[in-house]
């Protein structure tokens, strides 16, 4: 399947989900994420976790379930979220705390108010939770087509774990992958954890 077709199909599939479907699937994904952290002892190393904040009207995975659980149970973890620079199409990255003031951007994505806050370098990130519309059995992904995450993930350390979160199972293969596409290491769905790198 090509990216354009996958994008259309999965945008349509998402629209069929009720708010309750998204919530239930997001809870299963969050549970699998914390099981994965525990199994690999990742939380012990006080990792820095970068996550997207969900676009509610697009029925994205509700990452707030993961964030709130980290704030209550894993207080040694640092959470970073992206802010989109509309003029350069680049992402900048800022700390997220329970008291961080947020504003919605033009796509309905909550972002920290960045006055006087220093941005954080992608070299600091140990885990990145990656938004997607579709992924394939090799770990390739398709987003909204802006190339934001492809550019961002290229700046992360090679040992940073790139973990996709998907409400749906993978497709067999995305056929028109490009040199600049950065594949996922892992993808978590409501049903299972897909591992793409050893
Ligand atoms: N939650 C979240 N944050 C993210 C991303 C994401 O996919 N999800 N991005 C990942 O790169 C970046 C923002 N990228 C985006 C690019 C385009 C549109 C957009 O055009 N939205 C249209 C609908 C798209 C469609 O239906 O085809 C809109 O809101 O009208 C939204 C986000 C950075 N932050
Ligand atoms: N590192 C990069 N440098 C320059 N252009 C890039 C880079 N990464 C991706 N692009 C370009 O960005 C455009 C969109 O890429 P693609 O269709 O893979 O986006 P996507 O992965 O669906 O979106 P997103 O990453 O925002 O979720 C393509 O034209 C691609 O060539």
Tab-separated table of C-alpha atoms and ligand atoms in Angstrom:
chain	number	residue	atom	x	y	z
A	1	UNK	CA	0.000	0.000	0.000
A	2	UNK	CA	1.342	3.500	-0.698
A	3	UNK	CA	1.471	6.284	1.911
A	4	UNK	CA	-1.351	8.343	0.395
A	5	UNK	CA	-3.736	5.375	0.421
A	6	UNK	CA	-2.686	4.320	3.942
A	7	UNK	CA	-3.182	7.898	5.204
A	8	UNK	CA	-6.714	8.079	3.718
A	9	UNK	CA	-7.728	4.611	4.913
A	10	UNK	CA	-6.538	5.090	8.463
A	11	UNK	CA	-7.946	8.625	8.810
A	12	UNK	CA	-11.296	7.103	7.786
A	13	UNK	CA	-10.883	4.142	10.174
A	14	UNK	CA	-10.155	6.483	13.070
A	15	UNK	CA	-13.295	8.499	12.388
A	16	UNK	CA	-15.381	5.368	12.987
A	17	UNK	CA	-14.123	5.111	16.601
A	18	UNK	CA	-16.218	6.508	19.444
A	19	UNK	CA	-14.579	8.518	22.234
A	20	UNK	CA	-15.039	5.447	24.393
A	21	UNK	CA	-13.251	3.192	21.847
A	22	UNK	CA	-10.294	5.580	21.809
A	23	UNK	CA	-10.232	5.623	25.616
A	24	UNK	CA	-10.337	1.820	25.928
A	25	UNK	CA	-7.662	1.295	23.283
A	26	UNK	CA	-5.489	4.022	24.817
A	27	UNK	CA	-5.740	2.332	28.228
A	28	UNK	CA	-4.566	-0.980	26.758
A	29	UNK	CA	-1.668	0.771	24.995
A	30	UNK	CA	-0.673	2.577	28.220
A	31	UNK	CA	-0.717	-0.715	30.160
A	32	UNK	CA	1.485	-2.395	27.535
A	33	UNK	CA	3.865	0.572	27.599
A	34	UNK	CA	4.410	0.336	31.372
A	35	UNK	CA	4.783	-3.474	31.171
A	36	UNK	CA	7.459	-2.899	28.526
A	37	UNK	CA	9.291	-0.341	30.720
A	38	UNK	CA	9.256	-2.780	33.648
A	39	UNK	CA	10.301	-5.813	31.600
A	40	UNK	CA	13.351	-3.988	30.253
A	41	UNK	CA	14.197	-2.181	33.509
A	42	UNK	CA	13.981	1.103	31.633
A	43	UNK	CA	12.375	3.150	34.397
A	44	UNK	CA	15.313	2.429	36.757
A	45	UNK	CA	17.613	4.540	34.608
A	46	UNK	CA	15.512	7.705	35.097
A	47	UNK	CA	14.923	8.120	31.374
A	48	UNK	CA	13.850	11.255	29.566
A	49	UNK	CA	10.638	10.463	27.662
A	50	UNK	CA	9.414	12.570	24.783
A	51	UNK	CA	5.722	12.264	23.941
A	52	UNK	CA	3.184	13.922	21.669
A	53	UNK	CA	0.008	15.402	23.191
A	54	UNK	CA	-3.114	14.023	21.480
A	55	UNK	CA	-5.253	15.813	18.897
A	56	UNK	CA	-8.662	14.957	20.371
A	57	UNK	CA	-10.656	15.759	17.223
A	58	UNK	CA	-8.386	13.378	15.255
A	59	UNK	CA	-9.005	10.499	17.683
A	60	UNK	CA	-5.291	10.128	18.471
A	61	UNK	CA	-4.022	7.794	21.208
A	62	UNK	CA	-4.646	9.525	24.547
A	63	UNK	CA	-1.090	9.894	25.837
A	64	UNK	CA	-2.381	11.797	28.904
A	65	UNK	CA	-3.062	8.365	30.448
A	66	UNK	CA	0.670	7.604	30.198
A	67	UNK	CA	1.703	11.084	31.357
A	68	UNK	CA	-0.540	11.070	34.455
A	69	UNK	CA	0.653	7.600	35.440
A	70	UNK	CA	4.276	8.749	35.150
A	71	UNK	CA	3.529	11.763	37.357
A	72	UNK	CA	1.949	9.574	40.039
A	73	UNK	CA	4.120	6.428	39.899
A	74	UNK	CA	7.411	7.218	38.131
A	75	UNK	CA	8.473	10.577	39.511
A	76	UNK	CA	12.100	10.036	38.412
A	77	UNK	CA	11.092	10.241	34.732
A	78	UNK	CA	11.329	13.512	32.836
A	79	UNK	CA	8.621	14.294	30.256
A	80	UNK	CA	9.265	16.419	27.169
A	81	UNK	CA	6.698	17.503	24.540
A	82	UNK	CA	7.083	19.141	21.115
A	83	UNK	CA	6.143	22.645	20.021
A	84	UNK	CA	5.688	23.204	16.284
A	85	UNK	CA	7.410	26.172	14.699
A	86	UNK	CA	4.975	26.919	11.880
A	87	UNK	CA	7.434	29.129	9.978
A	88	UNK	CA	10.242	26.533	9.766
A	89	UNK	CA	8.233	23.275	10.035
A	90	UNK	CA	10.593	22.226	12.820
A	91	UNK	CA	9.791	20.922	16.297
A	92	UNK	CA	11.254	22.374	19.496
A	93	UNK	CA	11.025	20.451	22.733
A	94	UNK	CA	10.054	21.569	26.247
A	95	UNK	CA	9.649	20.075	29.716
A	96	UNK	CA	6.120	19.156	30.758
A	97	UNK	CA	5.196	19.410	34.464
A	98	UNK	CA	1.741	19.149	36.083
A	99	UNK	CA	1.725	22.945	36.403
A	100	UNK	CA	2.914	23.725	32.848
A	101	UNK	CA	0.617	26.261	31.114
A	102	UNK	CA	-0.636	24.933	27.760
A	103	UNK	CA	-2.175	26.580	24.684
A	104	UNK	CA	-3.719	24.878	21.637
A	105	UNK	CA	-2.075	25.426	18.257
A	106	UNK	CA	-3.935	25.593	14.927
A	107	UNK	CA	-4.233	21.787	14.712
A	108	UNK	CA	-5.714	21.412	18.197
A	109	UNK	CA	-2.409	20.214	19.709
A	110	UNK	CA	-1.727	21.422	23.264
A	111	UNK	CA	1.703	23.010	23.589
A	112	UNK	CA	3.591	24.516	26.546
A	113	UNK	CA	3.743	28.297	26.675
A	114	UNK	CA	7.432	28.720	26.001
A	115	UNK	CA	8.187	32.268	27.287
A	116	UNK	CA	11.600	32.263	28.928
A	117	UNK	CA	11.791	28.454	28.969
A	118	UNK	CA	14.878	26.896	27.375
A	119	UNK	CA	14.230	24.158	24.822
A	120	UNK	CA	15.687	20.672	25.332
A	121	UNK	CA	18.026	18.994	22.846
A	122	UNK	CA	16.883	15.756	21.112
A	123	UNK	CA	20.256	14.310	22.209
A	124	UNK	CA	18.749	14.075	25.726
A	125	UNK	CA	15.862	11.775	24.788
A	126	UNK	CA	15.986	8.075	25.749
A	127	UNK	CA	12.471	7.203	24.549
A	128	UNK	CA	10.272	8.961	21.978
A	129	UNK	CA	6.574	8.085	21.707
A	130	UNK	CA	5.739	8.630	18.045
A	131	UNK	CA	2.281	9.545	16.656
A	132	UNK	CA	1.177	7.813	13.474
A	133	UNK	CA	-1.757	7.063	11.230
A	134	UNK	CA	-0.517	3.677	10.021
A	135	UNK	CA	2.545	1.449	10.340
A	136	UNK	CA	3.740	-1.712	8.614
A	137	UNK	CA	5.202	-5.042	9.741
A	138	UNK	CA	8.743	-3.719	9.131
A	139	UNK	CA	8.314	-0.665	11.399
A	140	UNK	CA	7.771	1.970	8.712
A	141	UNK	CA	5.212	4.627	9.561
A	142	UNK	CA	2.919	7.161	7.932
A	143	UNK	CA	1.868	10.421	9.623
A	144	UNK	CA	-0.113	13.386	8.364
A	145	UNK	CA	2.576	13.991	5.727
A	146	UNK	CA	4.382	17.002	7.170
A	147	UNK	CA	7.661	15.142	7.655
A	148	UNK	CA	7.941	16.689	11.168
A	149	UNK	CA	8.785	13.441	12.916
A	150	UNK	CA	11.126	12.211	10.175
A	151	UNK	CA	13.196	15.366	10.617
A	152	UNK	CA	13.004	15.237	14.412
A	153	UNK	CA	13.847	11.521	14.789
A	154	UNK	CA	16.932	11.982	12.595
A	155	UNK	CA	18.278	14.320	15.344
A	156	UNK	CA	17.801	11.780	18.159
A	157	UNK	CA	20.609	9.503	19.388
A	158	UNK	CA	20.873	6.118	17.619
A	159	UNK	CA	20.171	4.347	20.931
A	160	UNK	CA	17.012	6.402	21.605
A	161	UNK	CA	14.032	4.018	21.472
A	162	UNK	CA	11.433	5.203	18.972
A	163	UNK	CA	8.107	3.743	20.042
A	164	UNK	CA	5.036	4.177	17.835
A	165	UNK	CA	1.579	4.101	19.455
A	166	UNK	CA	-1.179	2.786	17.208
A	167	UNK	CA	-4.898	2.219	17.739
A	168	UNK	CA	-4.851	-0.330	14.871
A	169	UNK	CA	-2.846	-3.345	13.686
A	170	UNK	CA	-0.123	-2.849	11.052
A	171	UNK	CA	-0.525	-3.141	7.307
A	172	UNK	CA	1.729	-5.627	5.482
A	173	UNK	CA	3.988	-3.120	3.768
A	174	UNK	CA	4.293	0.590	3.018
A	175	UNK	CA	5.687	0.488	-0.511
A	176	UNK	CA	6.915	4.012	-1.146
A	177	UNK	CA	9.297	4.498	1.796
A	178	UNK	CA	11.917	7.219	1.287
A	179	UNK	CA	15.539	7.614	2.366
A	180	UNK	CA	14.458	10.209	4.958
A	181	UNK	CA	11.850	7.967	6.662
A	182	UNK	CA	13.015	6.927	10.116
A	183	UNK	CA	11.618	3.488	11.038
A	184	UNK	CA	10.241	2.658	14.490
A	185	UNK	CA	12.107	0.353	16.900
A	186	UNK	CA	8.867	-0.708	18.551
A	187	UNK	CA	5.146	-0.173	18.038
A	188	UNK	CA	2.505	-0.687	20.725
A	189	UNK	CA	-1.088	-1.505	19.753
A	190	UNK	CA	-4.017	-2.421	22.029
A	191	UNK	CA	-3.291	-6.098	21.248
A	192	UNK	CA	0.490	-6.435	21.390
A	193	UNK	CA	3.994	-4.991	21.227
A	194	UNK	CA	5.718	-5.155	17.828
A	195	UNK	CA	9.548	-5.275	17.995
A	196	UNK	CA	11.462	-4.234	14.907
A	197	UNK	CA	15.039	-3.978	16.194
A	198	UNK	CA	16.922	-6.294	18.543
B	1	LIG	N1	-0.443	14.889	18.553
B	1	LIG	C1	0.389	15.111	17.550
B	1	LIG	N2	1.320	16.047	17.663
B	1	LIG	C2	2.150	16.282	16.619
B	1	LIG	C3	2.058	15.544	15.429
B	1	LIG	C4	1.060	14.527	15.351
B	1	LIG	O1	0.925	13.818	14.353
B	1	LIG	N3	0.252	14.359	16.430
B	1	LIG	N4	2.914	15.832	14.400
B	1	LIG	C5	3.417	14.882	13.523
B	1	LIG	O2	4.115	15.145	12.612
B	1	LIG	C6	3.418	17.205	14.330
B	1	LIG	C7	2.296	18.132	13.845
B	1	LIG	N5	1.857	17.706	12.577
B	1	LIG	C8	0.657	17.903	11.993
B	1	LIG	C9	0.646	18.047	10.606
B	1	LIG	C10	-0.524	18.283	9.941
B	1	LIG	C11	-1.714	18.363	10.626
B	1	LIG	C12	-2.931	18.641	9.823
B	1	LIG	O3	-2.819	19.057	8.694
B	1	LIG	N6	-4.110	18.446	10.326
B	1	LIG	C13	-5.307	18.705	9.538
B	1	LIG	C14	-5.999	17.400	9.222
B	1	LIG	C15	-5.117	16.423	8.500
B	1	LIG	C16	-5.950	15.511	7.653
B	1	LIG	O4	-7.111	15.239	8.005
B	1	LIG	O5	-5.396	15.095	6.627
B	1	LIG	C17	-6.250	19.589	10.299
B	1	LIG	O6	-6.160	19.710	11.529
B	1	LIG	O7	-7.088	20.181	9.626
B	1	LIG	C18	-1.711	18.200	11.996
B	1	LIG	C19	-0.522	17.961	12.673
B	1	LIG	C20	3.932	17.607	15.654
B	1	LIG	N7	3.024	17.299	16.731
B	2	LIG	N1	14.989	14.740	7.130
B	2	LIG	C1	14.283	15.311	6.138
B	2	LIG	N2	14.789	16.335	5.433
B	2	LIG	C2	14.093	16.907	4.440
B	2	LIG	N3	12.866	16.507	4.061
B	2	LIG	C3	12.298	15.507	4.718
B	2	LIG	C4	12.972	14.854	5.798
B	2	LIG	N4	12.152	13.893	6.261
B	2	LIG	C5	11.021	13.930	5.518
B	2	LIG	N5	11.110	14.886	4.583
B	2	LIG	C6	10.068	15.213	3.590
B	2	LIG	O1	8.843	15.521	4.230
B	2	LIG	C7	7.742	15.111	3.408
B	2	LIG	C8	6.711	14.320	4.178
B	2	LIG	O2	7.239	13.064	4.568
B	2	LIG	P1	6.297	11.830	4.958
B	2	LIG	O3	5.235	11.636	3.920
B	2	LIG	O4	7.159	10.660	5.293
B	2	LIG	O5	5.612	12.439	6.285
B	2	LIG	P2	4.960	11.691	7.512
B	2	LIG	O6	5.953	10.768	8.132
B	2	LIG	O7	3.671	11.120	7.081
B	2	LIG	O8	4.678	12.941	8.477
B	2	LIG	P3	5.113	13.245	10.002
B	2	LIG	O9	6.566	12.863	10.144
B	2	LIG	O10	4.881	14.716	10.142
B	2	LIG	O11	4.228	12.450	10.888
B	2	LIG	C9	8.345	14.294	2.258
B	2	LIG	O12	8.335	15.091	1.106
B	2	LIG	C10	9.755	14.001	2.735
B	2	LIG	O13	10.646	13.875	1.634
